[in-house]
């Protein structure tokens, strides 16, 4: 996996505004796209982004509120008109299958495969889900890049007398090998520590909760909702939402590298105060905007070891 | 009813393009709006138009294909968030109620009243429907402004000796009156002919058909789909669509005053050739564009008689 980018397609809550569409976010890598949430007009936002709809590999719906869901029927139809042939897996909470089946003309020329309350095992990654704390069942998702094997140290292998060829491969795959001399070489002698994959976590809509912290533990990037600022703290709880400061406390407790706030109420035309609220708690906070992209680099230890 | 405007909110077919959103059209008058079709992102288009969502009085859905329908759930939700309290009547084909009822969280704080295969009797107008000829059940709609009573000729009434007061009103309401002298005055002596209301007809999606001609007979404005040009005439029929020339022949057969083409396939970035096809058959043809507005004046005879 080369560059992993998080691209925001909609960063508002409840209703679209001139500045922000309703919820959608993409994780894009190697010409493949995973879409998280699909509010109305997400296909329009995709059209205005640099992401090709044909690159969508799977879709993850957090919950069945319209501002996270109502773009899905149109996107499914459009992918068919664009000539999609491969299956489209869609993950989401219970009720998603029934919603899609109840569309008046739900057929797509390709297949749509609905997975309710399930984890996704993709090529080079997993996406796992946890139940968050919202007014209706809502999943947070963690994108987990597969761990990569440690770096193979060719110089050390040669110095230990390992001949180039199949034994190199065996060591890299983690097996000890016996040299013609009878000497046994352990993989740890020539292969560095496993390099952890990148981890990107998407938590919206939710109150601050233990599941978010668990999901986000040590993540490279946590995307967390911040529907409100401190001025609306009293309203956030009954509505099942978080303030920016609450999101920042989740980021801090989980020990993430970076926090990006999204899902802003339309009452905040300027979200700078929300950013300030968050940075006061967790300095590595940012705010999302429609079409903003964040590149997620491999963890620093990996970067330096893969130099 | 003062100015009656037809405002196009989406003039493309099947999928949105950068130039055209999917189907939606408004008839607006006296601060009231009737919405015809509601493709995905119609609420976004409304936001970019000069029409207030709160002015929507009723919605008419032609058929249950997504490009005419998938903006409805989001619009219903948004109207609630904007504080709507009055009922929202929605007219459409059978199946519309089931679609809306199957939404995961369909409740709106105000009431949504679904009318399947029904005519609408509004304040100052009616909207009647006819089954057109598409691949699925699809209604054409005719907006019929109430006829207005003929002009009361005060000078003639005075000359005939009618005293100002209740007898004026009786004549204007169409009753003969007897003067103190015993002379009987017929209303036709002092009241001009009934002035017909404006008539705006919306036919999409459809093959050319007798129902469209019947619906559009003598209309002030016919909005008719022209998904294709002559180059795609062979494909139009099996897909249940019309070419621009076919739409023009409907306009001609119905004797309408003006034709406006809409619902263009995204294959036509430039619809000038479609306009030329139509004008060759029916010169008073125009093409719609997103946000284009057409003012529908009262019929010429009325204009001149009402000075």
Coordinates of C-alpha atoms in Angstrom, one line a residue:
Chain A
X1 CA 0.0 0.0 0.0
X2 CA 1.5 3.3 -1.1
X3 CA -0.1 6.5 -0.1
X4 CA -3.2 6.2 2.1
X5 CA -5.4 9.2 1.8
X6 CA -8.5 10.2 3.8
X7 CA -10.7 12.4 1.6
X8 CA -13.7 14.1 3.1
X9 CA -16.7 14.3 0.8
X10 CA -19.2 15.7 3.3
X11 CA -18.5 17.2 6.7
X12 CA -21.8 18.6 7.8
X13 CA -24.5 17.1 9.9
X14 CA -28.3 16.7 9.4
X15 CA -28.8 18.9 6.3
X16 CA -26.5 20.1 3.6
X17 CA -25.4 23.6 3.7
X18 CA -23.6 25.7 1.0
X19 CA -20.3 24.9 2.6
X20 CA -20.7 21.3 3.7
X21 CA -22.5 18.3 2.4
X22 CA -23.9 15.6 4.6
X23 CA -21.6 12.7 5.8
X24 CA -19.3 10.8 3.6
X25 CA -15.5 10.1 3.8
X26 CA -13.2 8.0 1.6
X27 CA -10.1 6.1 2.4
X28 CA -8.1 5.8 -0.9
X29 CA -5.0 3.8 -1.7
X30 CA -3.5 2.2 -4.7
X31 CA -6.4 3.2 -6.9
X32 CA -8.9 1.7 -4.6
X33 CA -11.5 3.5 -2.5
X34 CA -13.4 2.6 0.6
X35 CA -16.4 4.8 1.2
X36 CA -17.6 5.5 4.8
X37 CA -21.2 6.8 4.9
X38 CA -23.0 8.0 1.9
X39 CA -25.3 11.0 2.6
X40 CA -27.4 12.4 -0.1
X41 CA -25.4 13.8 -3.1
X42 CA -22.3 11.8 -2.2
X43 CA -22.2 10.8 -5.9
X44 CA -22.2 14.4 -6.8
X45 CA -19.3 15.1 -4.4
X46 CA -17.4 12.1 -5.8
X47 CA -17.9 13.7 -9.3
X48 CA -16.3 16.9 -8.0
X49 CA -13.4 15.0 -6.3
X50 CA -10.4 13.2 -7.8
X51 CA -11.8 9.8 -6.8
X52 CA -13.3 7.6 -9.5
X53 CA -16.6 6.0 -8.6
X54 CA -15.4 2.9 -10.3
X55 CA -12.6 2.6 -7.7
X56 CA -15.1 2.0 -4.9
X57 CA -14.3 -1.4 -3.4
X58 CA -16.6 -1.4 -0.4
X59 CA -19.0 0.9 1.4
X60 CA -19.4 1.2 5.2
X61 CA -22.5 2.8 6.6
X62 CA -22.4 3.9 10.2
X63 CA -26.1 4.1 10.9
X64 CA -29.4 4.5 9.2
X65 CA -30.0 8.2 9.6
X66 CA -30.7 9.9 6.3
X67 CA -27.7 12.2 6.4
X68 CA -25.4 9.2 6.4
X69 CA -27.5 7.0 4.1
X70 CA -29.7 8.7 1.5
X71 CA -27.0 8.9 -1.1
X72 CA -26.6 5.2 -1.3
X73 CA -29.5 4.3 -3.6
X74 CA -28.5 6.8 -6.2
X75 CA -24.8 5.8 -6.0
X76 CA -25.7 2.1 -6.5
X77 CA -27.8 3.0 -9.5
X78 CA -25.1 5.3 -11.0
X79 CA -22.4 2.6 -10.6
X80 CA -24.5 0.3 -12.7
X81 CA -25.0 2.9 -15.4
X82 CA -21.2 3.5 -15.4
X83 CA -20.8 -0.2 -16.3
X84 CA -19.8 -1.7 -13.0
X85 CA -19.6 -5.5 -13.1
X86 CA -17.9 -6.5 -9.9
X87 CA -19.8 -7.1 -6.7
X88 CA -20.2 -4.2 -4.3
X89 CA -20.0 -5.2 -0.7
X90 CA -21.8 -2.8 1.7
X91 CA -21.4 -3.0 5.4
X92 CA -23.7 -1.5 8.0
X93 CA -26.0 -1.9 10.9
X94 CA -29.0 -4.3 11.0
X95 CA -31.8 -2.8 8.8
X96 CA -29.6 -1.9 5.9
X97 CA -30.6 -4.9 3.9
X98 CA -34.2 -4.2 4.4
X99 CA -33.8 -0.6 3.4
X100 CA -32.1 -1.5 0.2
X101 CA -34.5 -4.2 -0.6
X102 CA -37.5 -1.8 -0.2
X103 CA -36.3 0.5 -3.0
X104 CA -38.9 0.5 -5.7
X105 CA -36.5 -0.8 -8.4
X106 CA -33.5 -1.9 -6.4
X107 CA -31.8 -4.1 -9.1
X108 CA -28.3 -3.3 -10.1
X109 CA -26.8 -5.1 -13.1
X110 CA -23.8 -6.0 -10.8
X111 CA -24.5 -7.6 -7.4
X112 CA -24.8 -5.7 -4.1
X113 CA -23.8 -7.8 -1.2
X114 CA -25.1 -6.5 2.2
X115 CA -23.2 -7.4 5.4
X116 CA -24.9 -6.4 8.6
X117 CA -22.9 -6.0 11.7
X118 CA -19.9 -7.7 10.1
X119 CA -16.2 -7.0 9.7
X120 CA -14.6 -6.7 6.3
X121 CA -11.5 -8.7 5.3
X122 CA -10.1 -7.0 2.2
X123 CA -6.9 -7.4 0.2
X124 CA -4.3 -5.9 2.4
X125 CA -6.6 -4.6 5.1
X126 CA -9.4 -5.2 7.5
X127 CA -12.2 -3.0 8.6
X128 CA -13.7 -3.8 12.0
X129 CA -16.7 -2.3 13.6
X130 CA -17.8 -1.5 17.1
X131 CA -21.2 -0.3 18.4
X132 CA -20.9 3.3 19.5
X133 CA -23.3 5.4 21.6
X134 CA -25.9 7.2 19.5
X135 CA -29.7 7.6 19.5
X136 CA -29.9 4.6 17.1
X137 CA -27.5 1.7 16.5
X138 CA -24.4 3.2 15.1
X139 CA -21.0 1.6 14.2
X140 CA -17.6 3.1 14.4
X141 CA -15.1 1.6 12.0
X142 CA -11.4 1.0 12.1
X143 CA -9.5 0.5 8.9
X144 CA -6.5 -1.7 9.7
X145 CA -3.8 -2.0 7.1
X146 CA -2.2 -5.5 7.3
X147 CA 1.0 -5.5 9.2
X148 CA 4.0 -5.7 6.9
X149 CA 6.8 -8.1 7.4
X150 CA 10.0 -6.6 8.9
X151 CA 12.7 -5.4 6.6
X152 CA 15.0 -8.1 5.3
X153 CA 18.6 -7.2 5.9
X154 CA 20.5 -8.5 2.9
X155 CA 23.9 -7.5 4.3
X156 CA 23.4 -9.4 7.5
X157 CA 22.1 -12.5 5.7
X158 CA 25.2 -12.6 3.4
X159 CA 27.5 -12.0 6.4
X160 CA 25.9 -15.1 8.1
X161 CA 26.6 -17.1 5.0
X162 CA 23.0 -17.5 3.8
X163 CA 23.1 -18.1 0.0
X164 CA 20.9 -15.9 -2.1
X165 CA 17.8 -17.8 -3.3
X166 CA 15.0 -19.8 -1.7
X167 CA 16.5 -19.5 1.8
X168 CA 16.2 -15.7 1.7
X169 CA 12.5 -16.1 1.0
X170 CA 12.0 -18.6 3.8
X171 CA 13.6 -16.3 6.3
X172 CA 11.5 -13.4 5.1
X173 CA 8.4 -15.4 5.6
X174 CA 9.5 -16.1 9.2
X175 CA 11.0 -19.6 9.0
X176 CA 14.3 -20.6 10.5
X177 CA 16.6 -22.2 7.9
X178 CA 19.5 -24.6 8.1
X179 CA 22.6 -23.7 6.0
X180 CA 24.6 -26.3 4.2
X181 CA 27.1 -26.0 7.0
X182 CA 24.4 -27.2 9.4
X183 CA 24.2 -23.8 11.1
X184 CA 20.6 -22.7 11.9
X185 CA 19.7 -19.1 11.2
X186 CA 16.7 -17.7 13.0
X187 CA 14.6 -15.1 11.0
X188 CA 15.0 -12.5 13.8
X189 CA 18.8 -12.4 12.9
X190 CA 18.1 -11.0 9.4
X191 CA 14.5 -9.7 9.5
X192 CA 13.5 -6.6 11.4
X193 CA 10.4 -6.3 13.6
X194 CA 7.0 -6.6 11.9
X195 CA 5.9 -3.1 10.7
X196 CA 2.4 -2.3 11.9
X197 CA -0.1 -1.3 9.3
X198 CA -1.7 2.0 9.3
X199 CA -4.9 2.4 11.3
X200 CA -7.6 5.0 10.5
X201 CA -10.7 5.2 12.7
X202 CA -14.1 6.7 11.9
X203 CA -16.4 7.5 14.8
X204 CA -19.6 9.3 13.9
X205 CA -22.3 9.8 15.2
X206 CA -21.6 9.2 18.8
X207 CA -21.4 10.4 22.4
X208 CA -17.9 10.0 23.8
X209 CA -17.7 6.3 24.7
X210 CA -15.4 3.4 25.7
X211 CA -15.9 1.7 22.3
X212 CA -14.5 4.7 20.5
X213 CA -11.4 4.7 22.7
X214 CA -11.0 0.9 22.2
X215 CA -11.4 1.3 18.4
X216 CA -9.0 4.2 18.2
X217 CA -6.3 2.9 20.4
X218 CA -2.9 4.0 18.9
X219 CA -4.5 4.9 15.6
X220 CA -2.7 7.0 13.1
X221 CA -5.7 9.1 12.4
X222 CA -9.0 9.3 14.3
X223 CA -11.9 11.0 12.5
X224 CA -14.4 11.8 15.2
X225 CA -17.6 13.8 15.1
X226 CA -17.8 17.2 16.7
X227 CA -21.3 18.3 16.0
X228 CA -21.2 21.0 18.6
X229 CA -18.9 23.3 20.5
X230 CA -18.9 23.9 24.2
X231 CA -21.8 26.3 23.7
X232 CA -24.0 23.4 22.9
X233 CA -22.6 20.9 25.4
X234 CA -26.0 20.5 27.2
X235 CA -27.7 19.6 23.9
X236 CA -25.0 17.2 22.7
X237 CA -25.8 14.5 25.2
X238 CA -29.5 14.1 24.6
X239 CA -28.9 14.2 20.8
X240 CA -26.3 11.5 20.9
X241 CA -23.5 13.8 19.7
X242 CA -20.1 15.0 20.9
X243 CA -18.6 18.4 21.4
X244 CA -15.1 19.2 19.9
X245 CA -13.6 19.0 23.4
X246 CA -15.2 15.6 24.0
X247 CA -13.8 14.3 20.7
X248 CA -10.3 15.6 21.7
X249 CA -10.5 13.8 25.1
X250 CA -11.3 10.5 23.2
X251 CA -8.2 11.1 21.0
X252 CA -6.1 11.8 24.0
X253 CA -7.3 8.7 25.9
X254 CA -6.8 6.5 22.8
X255 CA -3.3 7.9 22.2
X256 CA -3.9 8.6 18.5
X257 CA -1.4 10.4 16.4
X258 CA -3.8 12.8 14.8
X259 CA -7.5 13.8 15.3
X260 CA -9.7 15.2 12.5
X261 CA -13.0 16.6 13.5
X262 CA -16.1 16.4 11.2
X263 CA -19.9 16.3 11.2
X264 CA -20.3 19.9 12.2
X265 CA -23.7 21.4 12.9
X266 CA -24.7 24.0 10.2
X267 CA -24.9 26.5 13.1
X268 CA -21.1 26.8 12.9
X269 CA -20.2 28.6 9.7
X270 CA -16.8 29.1 11.2
X271 CA -15.5 26.0 13.0
X272 CA -12.3 27.7 14.3
X273 CA -13.8 27.9 17.8
X274 CA -14.4 24.1 17.7
X275 CA -10.8 23.6 16.6
X276 CA -9.5 25.7 19.4
X277 CA -11.7 23.7 21.9
X278 CA -10.1 20.5 20.6
X279 CA -6.5 21.7 20.4
X280 CA -6.7 22.9 24.0
X281 CA -7.1 19.2 25.0
X282 CA -5.3 17.5 22.2
X283 CA -2.9 19.7 20.1
X284 CA -2.7 17.4 17.1
X285 CA -6.3 18.2 16.1
X286 CA -7.5 19.4 12.7
X287 CA -10.9 20.2 11.2
X288 CA -12.2 18.6 8.1
X289 CA -13.7 20.4 5.2
X290 CA -15.4 19.0 2.1
X291 CA -12.7 17.8 -0.3
X292 CA -9.9 18.1 2.2
X293 CA -7.5 15.2 2.1
X294 CA -5.1 14.0 4.7
X295 CA -2.3 11.7 3.8
X296 CA -1.7 9.0 6.4
X297 CA 2.0 8.1 6.4
X298 CA 3.2 4.9 7.9
X299 CA 4.1 5.1 11.6
X300 CA 7.3 7.0 12.3
X301 CA 9.2 3.9 13.4
X302 CA 8.4 2.3 10.1
X303 CA 9.3 5.4 8.2
X304 CA 12.7 5.5 9.7
X305 CA 13.3 1.7 9.5
X306 CA 12.2 1.6 5.9
X307 CA 14.3 4.8 5.2
Chain B
X1 CA -52.4 34.3 -9.1
X2 CA -49.7 36.7 -10.2
X3 CA -46.6 35.6 -12.0
X4 CA -46.5 31.9 -12.6
X5 CA -42.9 30.6 -13.0
X6 CA -41.6 27.3 -14.1
X7 CA -38.2 26.8 -12.5
X8 CA -36.0 23.9 -13.5
X9 CA -34.0 22.3 -10.7
X10 CA -32.7 19.3 -12.6
X11 CA -32.7 18.7 -16.3
X12 CA -30.6 15.6 -16.9
X13 CA -31.6 12.0 -17.0
X14 CA -30.4 8.9 -15.1
X15 CA -27.3 10.3 -13.4
X16 CA -26.2 13.7 -12.4
X17 CA -23.6 15.4 -14.5
X18 CA -21.5 18.5 -13.8
X19 CA -24.0 20.5 -15.9
X20 CA -27.4 19.0 -15.0
X21 CA -28.8 17.4 -11.9
X22 CA -31.4 14.7 -12.1
X23 CA -35.1 15.5 -12.5
X24 CA -36.9 18.2 -10.6
X25 CA -39.0 21.1 -11.6
X26 CA -41.0 23.7 -9.7
X27 CA -44.1 25.7 -10.5
X28 CA -44.0 28.8 -8.3
X29 CA -46.6 31.5 -7.8
X30 CA -47.6 33.9 -5.1
X31 CA -44.9 32.6 -2.7
X32 CA -46.1 29.1 -3.1
X33 CA -44.2 26.2 -4.8
X34 CA -45.3 23.0 -6.3
X35 CA -42.5 20.5 -6.9
X36 CA -42.6 18.0 -9.7
X37 CA -40.1 15.1 -9.2
X38 CA -37.4 15.1 -6.7
X39 CA -34.2 13.4 -7.9
X40 CA -31.2 13.1 -5.6
X41 CA -29.9 16.5 -4.4
X42 CA -33.0 18.4 -5.2
X43 CA -32.8 20.0 -1.8
X44 CA -29.3 21.1 -2.7
X45 CA -30.6 22.6 -5.9
X46 CA -33.4 24.4 -4.0
X47 CA -30.7 25.8 -1.7
X48 CA -29.0 27.3 -4.8
X49 CA -32.3 28.6 -6.3
X50 CA -34.5 31.5 -5.2
X51 CA -37.2 29.1 -4.0
X52 CA -37.6 28.7 -0.3
X53 CA -38.1 25.1 0.8
X54 CA -40.7 26.3 3.2
X55 CA -42.8 27.5 0.3
X56 CA -43.4 23.9 -0.9
X57 CA -47.1 23.3 -0.9
X58 CA -47.2 19.8 -2.5
X59 CA -44.9 17.4 -4.3
X60 CA -45.7 15.4 -7.4
X61 CA -43.7 12.3 -8.3
X62 CA -44.0 11.0 -11.9
X63 CA -42.6 7.5 -11.3
X64 CA -40.5 5.6 -8.9
X65 CA -37.2 5.5 -10.8
X66 CA -34.4 6.9 -8.6
X67 CA -33.5 9.9 -10.8
X68 CA -37.0 11.2 -10.1
X69 CA -37.3 10.1 -6.5
X70 CA -34.2 9.7 -4.5
X71 CA -34.1 13.3 -3.3
X72 CA -37.5 12.9 -1.5
X73 CA -36.4 11.3 1.7
X74 CA -33.7 13.9 2.3
X75 CA -36.0 16.8 1.5
X76 CA -38.7 15.4 3.8
X77 CA -36.2 15.2 6.6
X78 CA -34.7 18.7 5.9
X79 CA -38.2 20.3 5.9
X80 CA -38.7 19.0 9.4
X81 CA -35.3 20.3 10.6
X82 CA -36.3 23.7 9.1
X83 CA -39.3 23.7 11.3
X84 CA -42.1 22.8 9.0
X85 CA -45.4 22.3 10.8
X86 CA -48.1 22.1 8.1
X87 CA -48.9 18.8 6.3
X88 CA -47.0 18.0 3.1
X89 CA -49.1 16.3 0.5
X90 CA -47.1 14.1 -1.9
X91 CA -48.7 12.7 -5.1
X92 CA -47.4 9.9 -7.1
X93 CA -47.9 6.4 -8.5
X94 CA -48.8 3.3 -6.5
X95 CA -45.8 2.2 -4.5
X96 CA -44.8 5.6 -3.3
X97 CA -46.4 5.1 0.1
X98 CA -44.6 1.8 0.6
X99 CA -41.3 3.4 -0.4
X100 CA -41.6 6.2 2.1
X101 CA -42.9 3.9 4.8
X102 CA -39.8 1.6 4.4
X103 CA -37.3 4.3 5.2
X104 CA -35.4 3.4 8.3
X105 CA -36.5 6.4 10.3
X106 CA -39.4 7.9 8.3
X107 CA -41.0 10.1 10.9
X108 CA -41.3 13.8 10.2
X109 CA -42.4 16.1 12.9
X110 CA -45.1 17.5 10.5
X111 CA -47.3 15.1 8.6
X112 CA -46.6 13.6 5.2
X113 CA -49.8 12.7 3.3
X114 CA -49.3 10.3 0.4
X115 CA -51.8 10.3 -2.4
X116 CA -51.3 7.5 -4.9
X117 CA -52.8 8.0 -8.4
X118 CA -54.9 11.0 -7.3
X119 CA -55.6 14.5 -8.6
X120 CA -54.8 17.5 -6.4
X121 CA -57.3 20.2 -5.7
X122 CA -55.3 23.2 -4.4
X123 CA -56.3 26.8 -3.6
X124 CA -56.6 28.4 -7.0
X125 CA -55.5 25.4 -9.1
X126 CA -55.8 21.7 -9.8
X127 CA -53.2 19.2 -10.8
X128 CA -54.5 16.2 -12.7
X129 CA -52.6 13.1 -13.7
X130 CA -52.6 10.7 -16.6
X131 CA -50.7 7.5 -17.1
X132 CA -48.0 7.9 -19.7
X133 CA -46.0 5.3 -21.6
X134 CA -42.8 4.4 -19.9
X135 CA -41.1 1.2 -18.8
X136 CA -42.8 1.5 -15.4
X137 CA -46.0 3.2 -14.3
X138 CA -45.4 6.9 -14.9
X139 CA -47.8 9.9 -14.6
X140 CA -47.9 13.1 -16.6
X141 CA -49.2 16.0 -14.6
X142 CA -51.2 19.1 -15.8
X143 CA -51.3 22.1 -13.6
X144 CA -54.6 23.9 -14.2
X145 CA -55.0 27.4 -12.8
X146 CA -58.7 28.0 -11.9
X147 CA -60.6 29.8 -14.6
X148 CA -61.1 33.5 -13.6
X149 CA -64.5 35.1 -14.0
X150 CA -64.9 37.5 -17.0
X151 CA -64.1 41.2 -16.6
X152 CA -67.0 43.2 -15.2
X153 CA -67.7 46.2 -17.4
X154 CA -68.6 49.0 -15.0
X155 CA -69.4 51.5 -17.7
X156 CA -71.8 49.2 -19.5
X157 CA -73.5 48.3 -16.2
X158 CA -74.0 52.0 -15.4
X159 CA -75.3 52.7 -18.9
X160 CA -77.9 49.9 -18.4
X161 CA -79.0 51.5 -15.2
X162 CA -77.7 49.0 -12.8
X163 CA -77.2 50.6 -9.4
X164 CA -73.8 50.1 -7.8
X165 CA -74.0 47.7 -4.9
X166 CA -75.2 44.1 -4.5
X167 CA -76.5 43.8 -8.0
X168 CA -73.0 44.3 -9.4
X169 CA -71.8 41.4 -7.4
X170 CA -74.7 39.2 -8.4
X171 CA -74.0 39.9 -12.1
X172 CA -70.3 39.2 -11.6
X173 CA -71.1 35.9 -10.0
X174 CA -73.2 35.0 -13.1
X175 CA -76.8 35.7 -12.0
X176 CA -79.3 37.7 -14.0
X177 CA -80.7 40.6 -12.0
X178 CA -84.0 42.5 -12.1
X179 CA -83.7 46.3 -11.9
X180 CA -86.2 48.4 -9.9
X181 CA -87.7 49.3 -13.3
X182 CA -88.5 45.7 -13.9
X183 CA -85.9 45.3 -16.6
X184 CA -83.9 42.1 -16.5
X185 CA -80.2 42.3 -17.1
X186 CA -78.3 39.2 -18.1
X187 CA -74.7 38.8 -16.9
X188 CA -73.4 38.4 -20.4
X189 CA -74.4 42.1 -21.0
X190 CA -71.9 43.4 -18.5
X191 CA -69.4 40.5 -17.8
X192 CA -66.8 39.4 -20.4
X193 CA -66.2 35.7 -21.2
X194 CA -64.6 33.5 -18.5
X195 CA -60.8 33.9 -18.7
X196 CA -59.2 30.4 -18.8
X197 CA -56.5 29.7 -16.2
X198 CA -53.0 28.9 -17.1
X199 CA -52.1 25.4 -17.9
X200 CA -48.6 23.9 -17.5
X201 CA -48.0 20.3 -18.4
X202 CA -45.1 18.0 -17.3
X203 CA -44.5 14.8 -19.3
X204 CA -41.5 12.8 -18.3
X205 CA -40.5 10.0 -18.7
X206 CA -42.5 8.8 -21.7
X207 CA -42.7 7.6 -25.2
X208 CA -44.9 9.9 -27.4
X209 CA -48.4 8.9 -26.5
X210 CA -52.1 9.9 -26.8
X211 CA -52.2 10.6 -23.0
X212 CA -49.6 13.3 -23.4
X213 CA -51.5 15.0 -26.2
X214 CA -54.7 14.8 -24.2
X215 CA -53.0 16.2 -21.1
X216 CA -51.3 19.0 -23.0
X217 CA -54.2 20.1 -25.2
X218 CA -54.0 23.9 -25.6
X219 CA -51.5 24.2 -22.7
X220 CA -49.6 27.4 -22.2
X221 CA -46.4 25.5 -21.6
X222 CA -45.6 21.8 -22.2
X223 CA -42.5 20.5 -20.5
X224 CA -41.7 17.2 -22.3
X225 CA -38.8 14.9 -22.0
X226 CA -36.3 14.7 -24.8
X227 CA -33.8 12.2 -23.5
X228 CA -32.3 11.7 -27.0
X229 CA -31.8 13.2 -30.4
X230 CA -32.5 11.6 -33.7
X231 CA -29.2 9.8 -33.5
X232 CA -30.6 7.7 -30.7
X233 CA -34.1 7.3 -32.1
X234 CA -33.8 3.5 -32.3
X235 CA -32.8 3.3 -28.6
X236 CA -35.5 5.7 -27.4
X237 CA -38.4 3.3 -27.9
X238 CA -37.2 0.3 -26.0
X239 CA -36.0 2.6 -23.2
X240 CA -39.4 4.2 -22.9
X241 CA -38.1 7.7 -23.8
X242 CA -38.7 10.3 -26.5
X243 CA -36.5 12.1 -29.0
X244 CA -36.6 15.9 -29.3
X245 CA -38.5 15.6 -32.6
X246 CA -41.0 13.3 -31.0
X247 CA -41.6 15.7 -28.2
X248 CA -42.1 18.5 -30.7
X249 CA -44.7 16.4 -32.6
X250 CA -46.6 16.0 -29.3
X251 CA -46.5 19.8 -28.8
X252 CA -47.8 20.4 -32.3
X253 CA -50.6 17.8 -32.0
X254 CA -51.7 19.2 -28.7
X255 CA -51.6 22.8 -29.9
X256 CA -49.6 24.2 -27.0
X257 CA -48.2 27.7 -26.9
X258 CA -44.7 26.7 -25.9
X259 CA -42.6 23.6 -25.5
X260 CA -39.7 23.2 -23.2
X261 CA -37.5 20.1 -23.5
X262 CA -35.8 18.5 -20.5
X263 CA -34.4 15.2 -19.2
X264 CA -31.5 15.1 -21.5
X265 CA -29.1 12.2 -21.6
X266 CA -25.7 13.0 -20.3
X267 CA -24.3 12.0 -23.7
X268 CA -25.4 15.5 -24.9
X269 CA -23.2 18.1 -23.4
X270 CA -24.5 20.5 -26.0
X271 CA -28.3 20.1 -26.6
X272 CA -28.4 22.6 -29.5
X273 CA -28.9 19.8 -32.0
X274 CA -31.9 18.6 -30.0
X275 CA -33.3 22.1 -29.9
X276 CA -32.9 22.3 -33.7
X277 CA -34.6 18.9 -34.1
X278 CA -37.6 20.2 -32.1
X279 CA -37.8 23.6 -33.7
X280 CA -37.9 22.1 -37.2
X281 CA -41.2 20.5 -36.1
X282 CA -42.5 23.0 -33.6
X283 CA -40.8 26.5 -33.7
X284 CA -41.9 27.6 -30.2
X285 CA -39.5 25.1 -28.6
X286 CA -36.9 25.8 -26.0
X287 CA -34.5 23.8 -24.0
X288 CA -34.3 23.7 -20.2
X289 CA -31.2 24.2 -18.1
X290 CA -30.7 23.8 -14.4
X291 CA -32.1 27.0 -12.7
X292 CA -33.6 28.3 -15.9
X293 CA -37.0 29.9 -15.3
X294 CA -39.9 30.5 -17.7
X295 CA -42.6 32.9 -16.8
X296 CA -46.0 31.7 -18.0
X297 CA -48.2 34.7 -18.8
X298 CA -52.0 34.5 -19.0
X299 CA -53.2 33.5 -22.4
X300 CA -53.0 36.4 -25.0
X301 CA -56.8 36.8 -25.2
X302 CA -56.9 37.3 -21.4
X303 CA -53.9 39.7 -21.5
X304 CA -55.6 42.0 -24.0
X305 CA -59.0 41.8 -22.4
X306 CA -57.6 42.5 -18.9
X307 CA -55.6 45.4 -20.3

